[in-house]
Coordinates of C-alpha atoms in Angstrom, one line a residue:
X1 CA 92.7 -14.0 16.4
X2 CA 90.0 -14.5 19.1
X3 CA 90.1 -11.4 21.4
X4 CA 90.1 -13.4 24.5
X5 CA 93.6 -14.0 23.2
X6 CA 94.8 -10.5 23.2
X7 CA 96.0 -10.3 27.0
X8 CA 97.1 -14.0 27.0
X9 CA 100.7 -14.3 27.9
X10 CA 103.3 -16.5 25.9
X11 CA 105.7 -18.9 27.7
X12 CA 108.2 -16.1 28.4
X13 CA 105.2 -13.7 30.1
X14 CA 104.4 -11.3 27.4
X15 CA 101.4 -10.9 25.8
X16 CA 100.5 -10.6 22.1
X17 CA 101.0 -6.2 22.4
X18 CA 104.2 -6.4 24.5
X19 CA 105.6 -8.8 21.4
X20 CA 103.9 -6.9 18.1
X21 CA 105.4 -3.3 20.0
X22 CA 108.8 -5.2 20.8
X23 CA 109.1 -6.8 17.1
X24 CA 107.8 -3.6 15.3
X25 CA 110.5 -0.7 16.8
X26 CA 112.6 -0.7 14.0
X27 CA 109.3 -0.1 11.7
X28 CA 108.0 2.3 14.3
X29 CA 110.7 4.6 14.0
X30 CA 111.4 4.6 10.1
X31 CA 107.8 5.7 9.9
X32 CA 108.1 8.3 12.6
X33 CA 111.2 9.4 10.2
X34 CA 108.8 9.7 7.0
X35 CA 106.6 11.0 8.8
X36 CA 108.6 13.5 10.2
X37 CA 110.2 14.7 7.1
X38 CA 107.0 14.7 5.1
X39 CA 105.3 16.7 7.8
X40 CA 107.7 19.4 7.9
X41 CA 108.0 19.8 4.5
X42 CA 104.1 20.1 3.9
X43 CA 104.0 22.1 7.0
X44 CA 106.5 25.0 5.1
X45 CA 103.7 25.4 2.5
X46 CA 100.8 25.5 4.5
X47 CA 102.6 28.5 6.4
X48 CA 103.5 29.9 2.9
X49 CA 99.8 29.3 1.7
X50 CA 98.2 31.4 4.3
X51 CA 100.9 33.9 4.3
X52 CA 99.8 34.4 0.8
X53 CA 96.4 34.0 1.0
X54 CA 96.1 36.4 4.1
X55 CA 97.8 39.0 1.8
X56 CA 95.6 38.4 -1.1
X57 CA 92.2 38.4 1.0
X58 CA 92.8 41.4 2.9
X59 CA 93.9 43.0 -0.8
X60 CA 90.7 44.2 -2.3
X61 CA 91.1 44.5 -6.4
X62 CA 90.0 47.7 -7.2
X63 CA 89.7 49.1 -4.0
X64 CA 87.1 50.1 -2.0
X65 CA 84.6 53.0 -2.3
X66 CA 85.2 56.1 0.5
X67 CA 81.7 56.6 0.2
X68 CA 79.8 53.3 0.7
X69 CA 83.2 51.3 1.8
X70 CA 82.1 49.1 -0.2
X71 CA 84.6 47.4 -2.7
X72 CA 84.4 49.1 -6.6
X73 CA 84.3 46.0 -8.6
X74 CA 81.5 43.8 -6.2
X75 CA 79.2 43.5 -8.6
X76 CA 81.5 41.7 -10.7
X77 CA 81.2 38.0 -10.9
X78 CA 84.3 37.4 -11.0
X79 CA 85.6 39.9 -7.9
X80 CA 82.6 37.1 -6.2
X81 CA 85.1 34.1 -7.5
X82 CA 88.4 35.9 -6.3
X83 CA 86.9 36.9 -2.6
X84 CA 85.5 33.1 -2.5
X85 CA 89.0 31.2 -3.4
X86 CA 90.8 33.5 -1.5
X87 CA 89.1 32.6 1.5
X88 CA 89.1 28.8 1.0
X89 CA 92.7 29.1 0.3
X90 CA 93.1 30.7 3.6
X91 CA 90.7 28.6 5.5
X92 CA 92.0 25.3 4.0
X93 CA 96.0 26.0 4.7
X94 CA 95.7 26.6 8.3
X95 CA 93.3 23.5 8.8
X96 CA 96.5 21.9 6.9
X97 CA 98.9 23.7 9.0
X98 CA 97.0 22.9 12.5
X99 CA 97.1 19.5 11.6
X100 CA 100.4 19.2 10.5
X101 CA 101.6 20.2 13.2
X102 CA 99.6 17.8 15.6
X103 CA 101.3 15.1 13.6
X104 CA 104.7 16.9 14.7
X105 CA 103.9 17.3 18.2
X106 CA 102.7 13.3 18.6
X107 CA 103.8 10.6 20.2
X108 CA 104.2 8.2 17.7
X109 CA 103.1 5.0 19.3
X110 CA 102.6 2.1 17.1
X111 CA 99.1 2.2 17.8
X112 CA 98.9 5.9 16.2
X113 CA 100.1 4.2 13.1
X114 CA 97.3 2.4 13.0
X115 CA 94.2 4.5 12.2
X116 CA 95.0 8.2 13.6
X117 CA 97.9 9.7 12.2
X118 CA 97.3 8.1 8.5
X119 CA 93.6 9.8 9.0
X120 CA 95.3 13.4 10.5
X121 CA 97.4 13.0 7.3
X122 CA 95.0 12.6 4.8
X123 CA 93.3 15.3 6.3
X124 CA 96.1 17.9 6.1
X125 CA 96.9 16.6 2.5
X126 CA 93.4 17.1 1.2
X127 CA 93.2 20.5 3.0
X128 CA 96.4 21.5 1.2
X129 CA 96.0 20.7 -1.8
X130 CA 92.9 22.7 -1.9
X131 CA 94.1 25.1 -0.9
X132 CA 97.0 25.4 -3.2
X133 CA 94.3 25.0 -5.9
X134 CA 92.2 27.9 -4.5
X135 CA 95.2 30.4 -4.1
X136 CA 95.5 30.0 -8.1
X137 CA 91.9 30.6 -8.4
X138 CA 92.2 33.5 -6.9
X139 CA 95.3 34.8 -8.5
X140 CA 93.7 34.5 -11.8
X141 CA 90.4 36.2 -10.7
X142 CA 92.6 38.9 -9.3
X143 CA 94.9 39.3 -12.4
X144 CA 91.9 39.2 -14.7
X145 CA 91.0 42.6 -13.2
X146 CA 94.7 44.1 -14.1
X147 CA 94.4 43.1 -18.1
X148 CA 92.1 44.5 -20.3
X149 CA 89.6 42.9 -22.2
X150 CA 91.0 42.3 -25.5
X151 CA 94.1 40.9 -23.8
X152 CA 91.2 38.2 -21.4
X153 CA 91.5 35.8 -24.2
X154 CA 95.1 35.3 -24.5
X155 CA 95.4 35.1 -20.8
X156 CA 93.3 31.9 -20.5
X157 CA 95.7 29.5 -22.1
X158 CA 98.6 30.9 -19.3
X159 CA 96.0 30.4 -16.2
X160 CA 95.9 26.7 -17.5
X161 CA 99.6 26.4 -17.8
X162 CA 99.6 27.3 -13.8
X163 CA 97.3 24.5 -13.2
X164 CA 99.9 22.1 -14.9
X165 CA 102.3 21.6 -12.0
X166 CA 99.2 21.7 -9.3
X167 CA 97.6 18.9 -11.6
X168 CA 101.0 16.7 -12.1
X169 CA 101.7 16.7 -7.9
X170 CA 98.2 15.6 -6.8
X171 CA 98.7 12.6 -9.7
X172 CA 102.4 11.7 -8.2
X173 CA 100.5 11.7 -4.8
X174 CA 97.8 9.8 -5.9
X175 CA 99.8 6.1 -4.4
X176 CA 100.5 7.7 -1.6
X177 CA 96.3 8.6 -1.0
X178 CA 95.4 5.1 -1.9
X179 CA 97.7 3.8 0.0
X180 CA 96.4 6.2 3.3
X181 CA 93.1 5.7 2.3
X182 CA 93.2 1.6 1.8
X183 CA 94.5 1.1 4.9
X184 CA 90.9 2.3 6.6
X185 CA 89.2 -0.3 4.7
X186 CA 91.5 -3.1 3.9
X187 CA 92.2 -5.6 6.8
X188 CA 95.8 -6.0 7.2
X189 CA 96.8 -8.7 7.2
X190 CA 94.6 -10.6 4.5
X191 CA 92.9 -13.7 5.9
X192 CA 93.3 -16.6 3.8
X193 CA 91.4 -19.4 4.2
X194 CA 92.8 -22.6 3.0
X195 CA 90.2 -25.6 2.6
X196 CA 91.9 -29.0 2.9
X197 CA 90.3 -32.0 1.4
X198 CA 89.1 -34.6 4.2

């Protein structure tokens, strides 16, 4: 619509907003419901996340040197993979959890349907998932330190098996990204254009 017709008033006195708010309240608050619920729940493993991955990065495998205080194994490449993911998995969850819980504490207008909470949600996804995926990371660099080296190779196909149930939930949430996602570049609704013969 032309948007000189935006603050146009019907026949009764409201305009197009006053209508789309007053027609949409039912759809307003089932979403601030899913929302809500979905929120919460992600917000429980950010907080568990960071719990966890605070523990693990203050936890230094092998501990540290009285001399130097430097850490024992830090010339090891992989003590350089477990200090990384550890602290991904602890920067990532409490980006996730601060912006979970902005979506908690909003308003929930329709017009924060529209681009910002879908955008505050992908974000807190996205951060959480990498996060979970960085907290195995570093569990495995950290465990690889506690098994010896014959027993390394048999160890390998078990750190894959962890993965598994990471892998399978980001491909049961993969609708719900494209559906967050599309909405940023898909006009809603379609235009059609009909041509009629003269």
């Amino acid at each position: 619509m032309p948007r000189d017709t935006f603050v146009r008033p019907n026949h009764d006195g409201r305009t197009p907003q006053e209508v789309f708010t007053e027609t949409h309240k039912e759809l307003v608050a089932q979403g601030r419901e899913w929302m809500t619920k979905t929120t919460e729940s992600c917000s429980v493993v950010a907080a568990l996340i960071a719990t966890v991955a605070f523990a693990t990065s203050s936890t230094v495998p092998g501990g540290i040197d009285e001399k130097t205080g430097k850490p024992i194994l830090e010339n090891e490449p992989v003590f350089n993979l477990f200090a990384i993911s550890s602290l991904v998995a602890l920067s990532c969850s409490i980006t996730a959890l601060v912006f979970f819980l902005s979506i908690l504490t909003s308003r929930y207008q329709a017009k924060d349907f529209a681009t910002r909470l879908p955008r505050i949600l992908l974000i807190g996804l996205t951060s959480m998932f990498i996060s979970i995926v960085a907290i195995l990371v570093s569990f495995c660099a950290g465990h690889s330190f506690v098994i010896t080296d014959r027993m390394k190779s048999k160890t390998l196909p078990i750190y894959a098996a962890t993965c598994l149930p990471v892998t399978f939930f980001a491909l049961a949430q993969l609708p719900l990204y494209y559906d967050i996602v599309s909405s940023f570049f898909i006009e809603a609704p379609q235009r059609r254009h009909t041509r009629f013969p003269h």
